[in-house]
PDB file of C-alpha atoms in Angstrom:
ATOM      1  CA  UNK A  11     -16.169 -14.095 -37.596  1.00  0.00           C
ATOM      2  CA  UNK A  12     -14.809 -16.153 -34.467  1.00  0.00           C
ATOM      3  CA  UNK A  13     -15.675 -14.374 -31.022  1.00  0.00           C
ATOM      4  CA  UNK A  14     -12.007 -14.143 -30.492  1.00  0.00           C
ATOM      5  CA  UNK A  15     -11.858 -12.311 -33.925  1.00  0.00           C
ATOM      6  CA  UNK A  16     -14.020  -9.664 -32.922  1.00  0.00           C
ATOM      7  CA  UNK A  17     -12.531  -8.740 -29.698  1.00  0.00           C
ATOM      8  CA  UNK A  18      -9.176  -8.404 -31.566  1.00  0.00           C
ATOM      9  CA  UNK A  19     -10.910  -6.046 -34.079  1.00  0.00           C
ATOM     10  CA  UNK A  20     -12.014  -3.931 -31.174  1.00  0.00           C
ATOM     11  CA  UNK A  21      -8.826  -2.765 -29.359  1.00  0.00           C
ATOM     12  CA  UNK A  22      -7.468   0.731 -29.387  1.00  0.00           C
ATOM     13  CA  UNK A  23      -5.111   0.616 -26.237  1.00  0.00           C
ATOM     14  CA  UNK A  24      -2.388  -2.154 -26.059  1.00  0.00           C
ATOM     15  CA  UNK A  25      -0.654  -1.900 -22.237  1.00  0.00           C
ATOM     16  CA  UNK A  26       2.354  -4.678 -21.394  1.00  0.00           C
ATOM     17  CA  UNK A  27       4.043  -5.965 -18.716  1.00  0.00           C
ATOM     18  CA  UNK A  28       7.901  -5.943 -19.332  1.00  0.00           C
ATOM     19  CA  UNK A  29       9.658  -8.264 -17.521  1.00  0.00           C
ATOM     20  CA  UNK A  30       8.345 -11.775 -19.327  1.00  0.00           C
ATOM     21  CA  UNK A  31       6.275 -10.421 -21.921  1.00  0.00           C
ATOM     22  CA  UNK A  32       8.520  -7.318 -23.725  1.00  0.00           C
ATOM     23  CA  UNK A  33      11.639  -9.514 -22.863  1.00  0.00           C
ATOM     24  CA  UNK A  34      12.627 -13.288 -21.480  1.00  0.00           C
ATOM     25  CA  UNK A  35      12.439 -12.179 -17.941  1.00  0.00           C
ATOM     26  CA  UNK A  36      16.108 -12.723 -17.952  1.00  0.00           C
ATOM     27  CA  UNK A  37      18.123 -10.266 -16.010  1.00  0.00           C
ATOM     28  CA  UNK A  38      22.108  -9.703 -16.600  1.00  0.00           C
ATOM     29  CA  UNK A  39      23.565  -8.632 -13.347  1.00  0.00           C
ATOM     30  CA  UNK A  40      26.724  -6.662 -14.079  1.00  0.00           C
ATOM     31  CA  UNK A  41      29.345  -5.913 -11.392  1.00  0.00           C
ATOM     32  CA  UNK A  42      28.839  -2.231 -11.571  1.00  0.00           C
ATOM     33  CA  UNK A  43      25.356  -3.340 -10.345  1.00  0.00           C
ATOM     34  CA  UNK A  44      23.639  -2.599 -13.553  1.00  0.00           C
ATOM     35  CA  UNK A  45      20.599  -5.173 -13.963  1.00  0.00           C
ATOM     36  CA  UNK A  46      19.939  -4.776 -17.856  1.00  0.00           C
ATOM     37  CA  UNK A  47      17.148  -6.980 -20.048  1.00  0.00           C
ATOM     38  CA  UNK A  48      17.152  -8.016 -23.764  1.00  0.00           C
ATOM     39  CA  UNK A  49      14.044  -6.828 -26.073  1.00  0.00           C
ATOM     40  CA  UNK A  50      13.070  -8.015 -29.432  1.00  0.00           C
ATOM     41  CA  UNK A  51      13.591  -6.034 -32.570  1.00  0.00           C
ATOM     42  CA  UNK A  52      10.980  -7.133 -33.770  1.00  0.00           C
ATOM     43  CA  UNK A  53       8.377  -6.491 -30.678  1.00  0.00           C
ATOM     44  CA  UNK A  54      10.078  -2.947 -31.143  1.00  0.00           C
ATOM     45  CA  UNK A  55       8.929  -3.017 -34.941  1.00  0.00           C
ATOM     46  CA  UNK A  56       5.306  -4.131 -33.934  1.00  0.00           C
ATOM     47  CA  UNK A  57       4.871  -1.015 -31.061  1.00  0.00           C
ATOM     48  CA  UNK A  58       6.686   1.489 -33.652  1.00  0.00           C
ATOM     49  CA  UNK A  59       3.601   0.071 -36.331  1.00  0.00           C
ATOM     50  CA  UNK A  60       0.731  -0.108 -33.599  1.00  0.00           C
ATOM     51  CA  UNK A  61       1.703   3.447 -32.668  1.00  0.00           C
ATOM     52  CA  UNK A  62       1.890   4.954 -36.481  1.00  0.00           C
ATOM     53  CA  UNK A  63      -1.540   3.636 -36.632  1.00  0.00           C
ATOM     54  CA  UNK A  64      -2.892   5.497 -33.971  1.00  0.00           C
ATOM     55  CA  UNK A  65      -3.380   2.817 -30.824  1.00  0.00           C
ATOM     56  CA  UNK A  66      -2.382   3.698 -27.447  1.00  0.00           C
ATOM     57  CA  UNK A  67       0.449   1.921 -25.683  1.00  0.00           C
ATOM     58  CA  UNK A  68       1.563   1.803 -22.458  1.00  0.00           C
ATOM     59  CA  UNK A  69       3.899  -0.026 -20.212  1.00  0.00           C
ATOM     60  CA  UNK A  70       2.431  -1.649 -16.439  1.00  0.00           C
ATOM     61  CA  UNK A  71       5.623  -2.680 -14.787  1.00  0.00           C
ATOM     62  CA  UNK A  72       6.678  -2.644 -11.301  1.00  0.00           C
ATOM     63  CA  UNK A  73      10.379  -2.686 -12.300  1.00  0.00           C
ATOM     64  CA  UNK A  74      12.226   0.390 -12.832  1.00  0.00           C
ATOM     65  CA  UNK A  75      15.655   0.290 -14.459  1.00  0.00           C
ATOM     66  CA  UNK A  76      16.529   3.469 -16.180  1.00  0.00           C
ATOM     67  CA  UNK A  77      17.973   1.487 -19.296  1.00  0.00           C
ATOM     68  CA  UNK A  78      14.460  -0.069 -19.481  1.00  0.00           C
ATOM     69  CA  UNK A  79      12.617   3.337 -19.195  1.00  0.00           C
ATOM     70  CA  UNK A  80      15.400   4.864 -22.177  1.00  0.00           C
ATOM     71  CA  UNK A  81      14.083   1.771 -24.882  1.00  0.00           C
ATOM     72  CA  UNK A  82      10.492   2.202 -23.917  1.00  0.00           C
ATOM     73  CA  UNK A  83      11.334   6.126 -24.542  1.00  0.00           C
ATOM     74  CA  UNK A  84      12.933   5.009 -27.987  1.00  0.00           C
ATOM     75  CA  UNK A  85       9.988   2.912 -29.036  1.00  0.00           C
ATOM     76  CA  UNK A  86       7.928   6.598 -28.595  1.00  0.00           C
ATOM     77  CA  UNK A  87       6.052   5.113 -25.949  1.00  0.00           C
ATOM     78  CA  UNK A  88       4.998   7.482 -23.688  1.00  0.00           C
ATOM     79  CA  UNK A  89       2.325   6.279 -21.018  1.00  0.00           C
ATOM     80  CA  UNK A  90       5.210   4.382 -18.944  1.00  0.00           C
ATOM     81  CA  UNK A  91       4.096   3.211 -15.305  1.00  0.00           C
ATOM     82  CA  UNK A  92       6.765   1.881 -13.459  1.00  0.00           C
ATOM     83  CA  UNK A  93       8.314   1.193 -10.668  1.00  0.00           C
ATOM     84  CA  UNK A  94       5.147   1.107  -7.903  1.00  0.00           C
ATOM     85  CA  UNK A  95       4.648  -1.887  -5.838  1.00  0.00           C
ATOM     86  CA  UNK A  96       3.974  -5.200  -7.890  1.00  0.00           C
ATOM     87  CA  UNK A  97       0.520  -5.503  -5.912  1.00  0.00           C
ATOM     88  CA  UNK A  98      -0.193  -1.923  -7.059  1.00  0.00           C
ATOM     89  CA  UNK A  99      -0.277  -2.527 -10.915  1.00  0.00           C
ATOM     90  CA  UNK A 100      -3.988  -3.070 -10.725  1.00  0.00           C
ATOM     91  CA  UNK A 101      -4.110   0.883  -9.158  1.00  0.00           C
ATOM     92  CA  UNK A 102      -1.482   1.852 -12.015  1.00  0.00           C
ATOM     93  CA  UNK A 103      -3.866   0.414 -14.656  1.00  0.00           C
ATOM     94  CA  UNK A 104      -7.136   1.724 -13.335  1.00  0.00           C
ATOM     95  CA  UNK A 105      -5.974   4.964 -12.976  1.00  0.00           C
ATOM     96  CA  UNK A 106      -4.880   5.104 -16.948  1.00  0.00           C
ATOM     97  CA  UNK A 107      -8.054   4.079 -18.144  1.00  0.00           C
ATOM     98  CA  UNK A 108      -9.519   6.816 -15.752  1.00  0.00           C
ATOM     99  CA  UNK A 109      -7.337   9.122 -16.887  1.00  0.00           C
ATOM    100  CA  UNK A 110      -7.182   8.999 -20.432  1.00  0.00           C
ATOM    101  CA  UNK A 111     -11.016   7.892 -20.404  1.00  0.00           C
ATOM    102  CA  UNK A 112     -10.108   4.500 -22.319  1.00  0.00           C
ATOM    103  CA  UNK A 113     -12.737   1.643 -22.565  1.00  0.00           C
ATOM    104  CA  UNK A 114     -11.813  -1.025 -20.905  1.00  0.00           C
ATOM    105  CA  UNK A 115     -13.387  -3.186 -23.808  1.00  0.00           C
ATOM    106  CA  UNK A 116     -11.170  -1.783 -26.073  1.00  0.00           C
ATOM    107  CA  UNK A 117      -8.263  -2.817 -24.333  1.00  0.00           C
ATOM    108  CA  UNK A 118      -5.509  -5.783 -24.851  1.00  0.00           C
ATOM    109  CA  UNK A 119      -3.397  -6.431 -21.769  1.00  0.00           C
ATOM    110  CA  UNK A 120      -0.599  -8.747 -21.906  1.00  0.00           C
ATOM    111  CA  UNK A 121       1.070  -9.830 -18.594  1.00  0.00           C
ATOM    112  CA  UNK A 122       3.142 -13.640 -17.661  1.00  0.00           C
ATOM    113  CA  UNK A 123       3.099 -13.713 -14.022  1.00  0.00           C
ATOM    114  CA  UNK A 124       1.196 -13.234 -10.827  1.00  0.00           C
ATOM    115  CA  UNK A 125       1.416  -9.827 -10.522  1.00  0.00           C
ATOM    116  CA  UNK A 126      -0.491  -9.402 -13.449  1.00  0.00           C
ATOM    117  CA  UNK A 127      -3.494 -11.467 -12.626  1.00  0.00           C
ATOM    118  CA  UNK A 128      -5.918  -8.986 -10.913  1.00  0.00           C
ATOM    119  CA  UNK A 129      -5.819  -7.254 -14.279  1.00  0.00           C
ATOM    120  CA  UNK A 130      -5.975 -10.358 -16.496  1.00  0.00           C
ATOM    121  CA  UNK A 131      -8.862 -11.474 -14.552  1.00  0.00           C
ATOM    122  CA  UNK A 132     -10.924  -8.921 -15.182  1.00  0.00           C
ATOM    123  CA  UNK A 133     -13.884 -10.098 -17.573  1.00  0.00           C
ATOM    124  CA  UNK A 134     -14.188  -6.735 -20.123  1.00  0.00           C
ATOM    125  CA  UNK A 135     -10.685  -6.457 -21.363  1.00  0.00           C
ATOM    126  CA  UNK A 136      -9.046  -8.578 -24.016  1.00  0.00           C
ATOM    127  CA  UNK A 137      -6.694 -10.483 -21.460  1.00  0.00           C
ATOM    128  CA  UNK A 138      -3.745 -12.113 -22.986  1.00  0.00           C
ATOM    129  CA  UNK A 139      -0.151 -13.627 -22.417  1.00  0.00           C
ATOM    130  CA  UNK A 140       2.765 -15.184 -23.520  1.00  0.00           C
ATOM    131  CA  UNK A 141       3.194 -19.026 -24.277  1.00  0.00           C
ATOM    132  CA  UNK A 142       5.577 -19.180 -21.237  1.00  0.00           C
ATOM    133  CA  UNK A 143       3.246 -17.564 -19.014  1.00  0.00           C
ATOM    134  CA  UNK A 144       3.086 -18.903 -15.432  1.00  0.00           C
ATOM    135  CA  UNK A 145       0.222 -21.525 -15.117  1.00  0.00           C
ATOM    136  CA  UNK A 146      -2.178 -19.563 -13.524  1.00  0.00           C
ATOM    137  CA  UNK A 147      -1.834 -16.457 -15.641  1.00  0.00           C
ATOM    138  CA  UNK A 148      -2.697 -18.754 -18.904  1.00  0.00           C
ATOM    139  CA  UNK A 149      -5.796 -20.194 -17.363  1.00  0.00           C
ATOM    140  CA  UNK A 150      -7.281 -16.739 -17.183  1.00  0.00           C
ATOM    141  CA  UNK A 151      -6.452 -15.316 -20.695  1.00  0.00           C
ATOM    142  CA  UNK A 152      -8.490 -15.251 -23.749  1.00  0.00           C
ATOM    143  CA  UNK A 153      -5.417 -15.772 -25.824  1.00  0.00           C
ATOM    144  CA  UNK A 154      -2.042 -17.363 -25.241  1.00  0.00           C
ATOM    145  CA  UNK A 155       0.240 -16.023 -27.817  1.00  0.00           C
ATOM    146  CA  UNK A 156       2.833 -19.151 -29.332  1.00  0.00           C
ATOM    147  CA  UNK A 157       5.364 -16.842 -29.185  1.00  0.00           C
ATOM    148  CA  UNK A 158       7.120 -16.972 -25.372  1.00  0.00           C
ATOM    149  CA  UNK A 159       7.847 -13.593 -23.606  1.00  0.00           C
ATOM    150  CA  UNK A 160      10.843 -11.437 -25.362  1.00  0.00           C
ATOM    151  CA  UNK A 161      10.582 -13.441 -27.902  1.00  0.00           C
ATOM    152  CA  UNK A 162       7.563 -12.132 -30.396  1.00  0.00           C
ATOM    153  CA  UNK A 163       4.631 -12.169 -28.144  1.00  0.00           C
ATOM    154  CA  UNK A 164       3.949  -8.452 -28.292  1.00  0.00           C
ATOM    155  CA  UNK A 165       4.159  -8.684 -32.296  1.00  0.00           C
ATOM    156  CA  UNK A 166       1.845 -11.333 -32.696  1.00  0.00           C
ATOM    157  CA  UNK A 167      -0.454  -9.870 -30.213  1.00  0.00           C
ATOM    158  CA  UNK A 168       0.033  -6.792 -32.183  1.00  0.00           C
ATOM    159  CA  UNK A 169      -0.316  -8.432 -35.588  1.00  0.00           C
ATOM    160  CA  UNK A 170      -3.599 -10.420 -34.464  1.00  0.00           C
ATOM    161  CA  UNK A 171      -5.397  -6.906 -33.754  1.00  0.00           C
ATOM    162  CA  UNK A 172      -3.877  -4.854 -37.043  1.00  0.00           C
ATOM    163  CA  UNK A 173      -4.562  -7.820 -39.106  1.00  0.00           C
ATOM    164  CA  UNK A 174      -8.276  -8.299 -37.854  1.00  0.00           C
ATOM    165  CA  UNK A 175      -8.637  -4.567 -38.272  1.00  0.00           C
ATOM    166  CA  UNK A 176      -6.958  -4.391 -41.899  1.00  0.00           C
ATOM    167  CA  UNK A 177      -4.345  -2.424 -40.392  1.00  0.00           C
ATOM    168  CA  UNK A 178      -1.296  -4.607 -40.799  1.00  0.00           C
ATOM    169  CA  UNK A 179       0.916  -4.030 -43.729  1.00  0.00           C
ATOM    170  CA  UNK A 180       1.259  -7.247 -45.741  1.00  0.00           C
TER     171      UNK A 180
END
């Protein structure tokens, strides 16, 4: 078994980033001042799988659009931190694993930008992103997923831990 292998086959917790990694970090501006984002059904069919098998999932975001919070709602996920400070996600993160008393060895992260990298650094977890990632963010992640953010990234990073774990359906 590759290294990479096994440290797929140990996650329980998956936590994203949603601007860039859940969608394409595209944002519609409306006139009525509505900012709304695209997901992928299929992202949406990996979380709704990940969660019938008993992971954890939770969202990391510092955006906070109510339409956002109502399809993370949908999806049944409900450890949602959002709207804090971009250079607070580190405190948001922290303070779930403290909470819920999660290993931080048994977590996946998946974040694309900046704002992400104090947690993606970190040497325990299982630090990944999508193939569009900013620069930086890829040259600190254990895995770069081919799929780009919004566009299958959170599936295959789902599908790489169910599969290793003989969890994934086909």
């Amino acid at each position: 078994m590759n290294p990479l292998h096994e440290r797929f086959a140990r996650v329980r917790t998956f936590i994203f980033d949603v601007d860039g990694v859940l969608t394409d970090g595209s944002v519609n501006a409306l006139a009525s001042g509505e900012q709304f984002r695209t997901f992928n059904i299929r992202d949406g069919y990996g979380i709704e799988q990940a969660l019938k098998a008993g992971y954890k999932i939770a969202i990391v975001s510092a955006g906070n659009q109510e339409g956002v919070r109502k399809r993370l709602e949908f999806l049944k996920i409900k450890d949602i931190f959002m709207g804090g400070p971009s250079d607070q996600k580190l405190n948001a993160y922290l303070g779930y694993l403290t909470r819920d008393a999660i290993a931080e060895d048994e977590v996946l992260y998946m974040g694309d930008d900046l704002p992400d990298w104090e947690i993606l650094a970190r040497p325990t977890l299982l630090s990944t992103c999508p193939a569009d990632a900013a620069d930086e963010i890829q040259a600190v992640c254990d895995y770069i997923s081919p799929k780009p953010g919004g566009r299958g990234a959170v599936r295959d990073v789902i599908e790489q831990v169910m599969k290793a774990q003989g969890k994934w359906l086909r």
